[in-house]
Amino acid sequence: MTTLITGATGKTGQRVAHRLQTLDHDVRAVTRHSTPRFDWHDQATWSEAVDGCASAYLTFQPDLGLPGADEIIGAFAAQAVAAGCSRLVLLSGRGEDGAQRAEQAMMASGAEWTILRSAFFLQNFTEGTFADELAAGSLTMVEHTVAEPFVDADDIADVAVATLLDEAYVGRVLELTGPQLLTFEEAAHAIGGPTVTYRSMPTEDYVAVLTAAGLPAPDAAGLAYLFEEVLDGRNAYVSSDVESVLGRAARSIDDLDRGER
């Protein structure tokens, strides 16, 4: 049984692929640069990717909460199910209206689905979105006052593998968080050190910062306003779902592997 991994070089995709390969499961790890090539925004690449796969771990780029993602997820899920790839585990976001529309679209496809609603990754500070700026000694973020239960990507991968391999999780929505609430400023100082300069700014100004950093303007606006949406307090709580699936506590920021991967 082959498992399709989309976003196979991403923070969770690479971890899920590695864990499944270690367990001697066949994996088809795809990206826009793999063979076969896979691109969420190019439907012509989908059929070869899902051909011969029975299950899939799905991560959407640039973000599941952005407009149009639900239509793409629904179309892909329907095509995957028709091709025999019916066991789908989708990485989603907590409290995102757009992401929940995408979840509903996948549920309507006839798939044997599991939804993993994830908090912000701790690895965003070390491998991704904020890593370069934090390494240079600063962090810039949309104005907000609430805390976030940052989750370790290794925990997400462990849960994803468990849910892919155990039919007991079909039809389940799991919320994946770390064990504690931290503000972005607290997380930045915990990972980057006390000398990190933290700046917060209105959403419109943050869009300009993202655009200046090279993000296309529509994506910059979408992500900035998504941050504003979900950092209003709706997600300021921790969940026990990581522990219930894995039988151990979720990793905290103190457990974070800061080494190169």
C-alpha positions as a Python dict, from the first residue, in 0.01 Angstrom:
ca = {
    (1, 'M'): (0, 0, 0),
    (2, 'T'): (155, 328, -113),
    (3, 'T'): (97, 651, 76),
    (4, 'L'): (109, 982, -108),
    (5, 'I'): (279, 1267, 79),
    (6, 'T'): (215, 1615, -61),
    (7, 'G'): (446, 1896, 42),
    (8, 'A'): (710, 1630, 93),
    (9, 'T'): (990, 1878, 165),
    (10, 'G'): (777, 2079, 407),
    (11, 'K'): (810, 2080, 783),
    (12, 'T'): (559, 1803, 844),
    (13, 'G'): (562, 1628, 505),
    (14, 'Q'): (928, 1534, 525),
    (15, 'R'): (882, 1405, 879),
    (16, 'V'): (578, 1194, 790),
    (17, 'A'): (756, 1048, 486),
    (18, 'H'): (1064, 960, 691),
    (19, 'R'): (861, 789, 964),
    (20, 'L'): (663, 580, 717),
    (21, 'Q'): (979, 478, 530),
    (22, 'T'): (1141, 378, 859),
    (23, 'L'): (839, 150, 915),
    (24, 'D'): (898, -1, 565),
    (25, 'H'): (586, 152, 414),
    (26, 'D'): (589, 251, 48),
    (27, 'V'): (584, 629, 14),
    (28, 'R'): (536, 857, -285),
    (29, 'A'): (674, 1193, -175),
    (30, 'V'): (574, 1470, -415),
    (31, 'T'): (640, 1842, -464),
    (32, 'R'): (634, 2082, -757),
    (33, 'H'): (987, 1962, -839),
    (34, 'S'): (952, 1586, -784),
    (35, 'T'): (896, 1304, -1029),
    (36, 'P'): (604, 1271, -1064),
    (37, 'R'): (548, 1645, -1019),
    (38, 'F'): (262, 1764, -802),
    (39, 'D'): (114, 2111, -789),
    (40, 'W'): (-211, 2193, -611),
    (41, 'H'): (-274, 2465, -869),
    (42, 'D'): (-217, 2240, -1174),
    (43, 'Q'): (-481, 1969, -1188),
    (44, 'A'): (-295, 1797, -1472),
    (45, 'T'): (-35, 1683, -1217),
    (46, 'W'): (-280, 1509, -984),
    (47, 'S'): (-359, 1181, -1158),
    (48, 'E'): (-1, 1055, -1183),
    (49, 'A'): (60, 1147, -821),
    (50, 'V'): (-237, 949, -684),
    (51, 'D'): (-211, 654, -924),
    (52, 'G'): (-154, 336, -724),
    (53, 'C'): (-181, 507, -385),
    (54, 'A'): (-430, 391, -122),
    (55, 'S'): (-380, 676, 127),
    (56, 'A'): (-245, 1029, 140),
    (57, 'Y'): (-119, 1289, 384),
    (58, 'L'): (-224, 1629, 252),
    (59, 'T'): (-72, 1968, 326),
    (60, 'F'): (-190, 2262, 115),
    (61, 'Q'): (22, 2555, -2),
    (62, 'P'): (34, 2842, 67),
    (63, 'D'): (-241, 2806, 331),
    (64, 'L'): (-563, 2610, 358),
    (65, 'G'): (-746, 2916, 489),
    (66, 'L'): (-694, 3125, 176),
    (67, 'P'): (-977, 3182, -76),
    (68, 'G'): (-1024, 2901, -327),
    (69, 'A'): (-847, 2633, -126),
    (70, 'D'): (-1176, 2458, -51),
    (71, 'E'): (-1255, 2416, -420),
    (72, 'I'): (-911, 2272, -490),
    (73, 'I'): (-922, 2033, -194),
    (74, 'G'): (-1271, 1916, -288),
    (75, 'A'): (-1174, 1850, -651),
    (76, 'F'): (-854, 1670, -552),
    (77, 'A'): (-1023, 1455, -289),
    (78, 'A'): (-1294, 1348, -534),
    (79, 'Q'): (-1032, 1256, -794),
    (80, 'A'): (-823, 1068, -537),
    (81, 'V'): (-1119, 866, -412),
    (82, 'A'): (-1219, 779, -769),
    (83, 'A'): (-863, 655, -829),
    (84, 'G'): (-870, 432, -519),
    (85, 'C'): (-679, 666, -289),
    (86, 'S'): (-958, 689, -34),
    (87, 'R'): (-778, 724, 301),
    (88, 'L'): (-701, 1095, 337),
    (89, 'V'): (-543, 1275, 634),
    (90, 'L'): (-557, 1653, 597),
    (91, 'L'): (-344, 1901, 791),
    (92, 'S'): (-570, 2195, 869),
    (93, 'G'): (-570, 2507, 1084),
    (94, 'R'): (-746, 2589, 1409),
    (95, 'G'): (-1023, 2847, 1399),
    (96, 'E'): (-984, 2928, 1029),
    (97, 'D'): (-1317, 2968, 849),
    (98, 'G'): (-1156, 2903, 511),
    (99, 'A'): (-980, 2591, 635),
    (100, 'Q'): (-1307, 2455, 771),
    (101, 'R'): (-1467, 2504, 430),
    (102, 'A'): (-1183, 2297, 284),
    (103, 'E'): (-1240, 2030, 547),
    (104, 'Q'): (-1608, 2012, 453),
    (105, 'A'): (-1516, 1980, 87),
    (106, 'M'): (-1293, 1681, 163),
    (107, 'M'): (-1558, 1521, 385),
    (108, 'A'): (-1808, 1548, 98),
    (109, 'S'): (-1579, 1357, -139),
    (110, 'G'): (-1654, 1013, 3),
    (111, 'A'): (-1303, 979, 146),
    (112, 'E'): (-1217, 796, 466),
    (113, 'W'): (-1097, 1120, 621),
    (114, 'T'): (-916, 1244, 929),
    (115, 'I'): (-863, 1614, 1001),
    (116, 'L'): (-560, 1738, 1197),
    (117, 'R'): (-623, 2097, 1309),
    (118, 'S'): (-284, 2229, 1410),
    (119, 'A'): (-165, 2524, 1614),
    (120, 'F'): (125, 2731, 1478),
    (121, 'F'): (442, 2521, 1446),
    (122, 'L'): (735, 2579, 1680),
    (123, 'Q'): (950, 2505, 1376),
    (124, 'N'): (829, 2826, 1211),
    (125, 'F'): (1089, 2992, 1434),
    (126, 'T'): (1373, 2755, 1336),
    (127, 'E'): (1302, 2622, 986),
    (128, 'G'): (1043, 2836, 819),
    (129, 'T'): (840, 3154, 818),
    (130, 'F'): (1022, 3346, 1092),
    (131, 'A'): (1356, 3162, 1095),
    (132, 'D'): (1573, 3398, 890),
    (133, 'E'): (1454, 3712, 1065),
    (134, 'L'): (1485, 3553, 1408),
    (135, 'A'): (1837, 3435, 1329),
    (136, 'A'): (1919, 3798, 1247),
    (137, 'G'): (1796, 3905, 1590),
    (138, 'S'): (1440, 4029, 1538),
    (139, 'L'): (1082, 3918, 1482),
    (140, 'T'): (798, 4117, 1323),
    (141, 'M'): (435, 4018, 1367),
    (142, 'V'): (79, 4145, 1331),
    (143, 'E'): (-45, 4333, 1637),
    (144, 'H'): (-215, 4100, 1884),
    (145, 'T'): (-228, 4035, 2257),
    (146, 'V'): (-326, 3670, 2289),
    (147, 'A'): (-108, 3363, 2336),
    (148, 'E'): (-80, 3055, 2113),
    (149, 'P'): (-25, 2686, 2206),
    (150, 'F'): (264, 2632, 1961),
    (151, 'V'): (302, 2267, 1857),
    (152, 'D'): (612, 2072, 1760),
    (153, 'A'): (612, 1946, 1398),
    (154, 'D'): (751, 1614, 1521),
    (155, 'D'): (434, 1565, 1725),
    (156, 'I'): (223, 1646, 1421),
    (157, 'A'): (415, 1388, 1217),
    (158, 'D'): (380, 1123, 1487),
    (159, 'V'): (4, 1183, 1503),
    (160, 'A'): (-27, 1185, 1123),
    (161, 'V'): (145, 848, 1095),
    (162, 'A'): (-68, 702, 1374),
    (163, 'T'): (-388, 818, 1206),
    (164, 'L'): (-282, 697, 862),
    (165, 'L'): (-214, 349, 995),
    (166, 'D'): (-510, 307, 1230),
    (167, 'E'): (-866, 300, 1094),
    (168, 'A'): (-995, 396, 1438),
    (169, 'Y'): (-924, 760, 1347),
    (170, 'V'): (-1141, 764, 1033),
    (171, 'G'): (-1400, 1039, 1069),
    (172, 'R'): (-1215, 1213, 1352),
    (173, 'V'): (-1119, 1579, 1389),
    (174, 'L'): (-813, 1618, 1614),
    (175, 'E'): (-676, 1945, 1753),
    (176, 'L'): (-297, 1942, 1784),
    (177, 'T'): (-136, 2186, 2026),
    (178, 'G'): (162, 2210, 2251),
    (179, 'P'): (125, 2193, 2630),
    (180, 'Q'): (148, 2565, 2706),
    (181, 'L'): (31, 2906, 2587),
    (182, 'L'): (300, 3153, 2476),
    (183, 'T'): (287, 3487, 2301),
    (184, 'F'): (490, 3522, 1983),
    (185, 'E'): (723, 3752, 2174),
    (186, 'E'): (776, 3495, 2448),
    (187, 'A'): (841, 3223, 2191),
    (188, 'A'): (1085, 3445, 2001),
    (189, 'H'): (1285, 3515, 2316),
    (190, 'A'): (1275, 3151, 2428),
    (191, 'I'): (1421, 3036, 2094),
    (192, 'G'): (1626, 3335, 1978),
    (193, 'G'): (1742, 3466, 2315),
    (194, 'P'): (1660, 3769, 2530),
    (195, 'T'): (1826, 4015, 2292),
    (196, 'V'): (1578, 3948, 2010),
    (197, 'T'): (1393, 4265, 1909),
    (198, 'Y'): (1021, 4201, 1881),
    (199, 'R'): (805, 4437, 1672),
    (200, 'S'): (428, 4427, 1620),
    (201, 'M'): (242, 4639, 1369),
    (202, 'P'): (-101, 4692, 1211),
    (203, 'T'): (-205, 4435, 955),
    (204, 'E'): (-169, 4673, 659),
    (205, 'D'): (191, 4750, 754),
    (206, 'Y'): (266, 4380, 799),
    (207, 'V'): (140, 4312, 447),
    (208, 'A'): (398, 4562, 323),
    (209, 'V'): (671, 4384, 521),
    (210, 'L'): (578, 4045, 373),
    (211, 'T'): (561, 4188, 21),
    (212, 'A'): (902, 4354, 63),
    (213, 'A'): (1039, 4016, 169),
    (214, 'G'): (932, 3871, -167),
    (215, 'L'): (592, 3717, -97),
    (216, 'P'): (342, 3782, -380),
    (217, 'A'): (101, 4058, -280),
    (218, 'P'): (-218, 3842, -277),
    (219, 'D'): (-49, 3578, -60),
    (220, 'A'): (97, 3843, 169),
    (221, 'A'): (-243, 4001, 224),
    (222, 'G'): (-412, 3666, 272),
    (223, 'L'): (-161, 3547, 532),
    (224, 'A'): (-151, 3876, 719),
    (225, 'Y'): (-527, 3896, 751),
    (226, 'L'): (-537, 3525, 842),
    (227, 'F'): (-297, 3595, 1129),
    (228, 'E'): (-522, 3880, 1238),
    (229, 'E'): (-826, 3653, 1223),
    (230, 'V'): (-692, 3360, 1426),
    (231, 'L'): (-497, 3564, 1681),
    (232, 'D'): (-809, 3713, 1835),
    (233, 'G'): (-825, 3469, 2126),
    (234, 'R'): (-1029, 3193, 1962),
    (235, 'N'): (-733, 2951, 1977),
    (236, 'A'): (-590, 3048, 2316),
    (237, 'Y'): (-632, 2707, 2476),
    (238, 'V'): (-449, 2374, 2476),
    (239, 'S'): (-583, 2038, 2364),
    (240, 'S'): (-502, 1688, 2491),
    (241, 'D'): (-537, 1522, 2148),
    (242, 'V'): (-162, 1477, 2094),
    (243, 'E'): (-138, 1293, 2424),
    (244, 'S'): (-450, 1086, 2360),
    (245, 'V'): (-314, 961, 2025),
    (246, 'L'): (51, 914, 2121),
    (247, 'G'): (19, 814, 2486),
    (248, 'R'): (269, 1078, 2594),
    (249, 'A'): (271, 1450, 2660),
    (250, 'A'): (307, 1693, 2372),
    (251, 'R'): (655, 1840, 2336),
    (252, 'S'): (709, 2186, 2479),
    (253, 'I'): (927, 2470, 2354),
    (254, 'D'): (1198, 2346, 2591),
    (255, 'D'): (1205, 2015, 2402),
    (256, 'L'): (1250, 2179, 2062),
    (257, 'D'): (1532, 2042, 1846),
    (258, 'R'): (1715, 2354, 1729),
    (259, 'G'): (1969, 2163, 1520),
    (260, 'E'): (1990, 2142, 1142),
    (261, 'R'): (1784, 1874, 971),
}
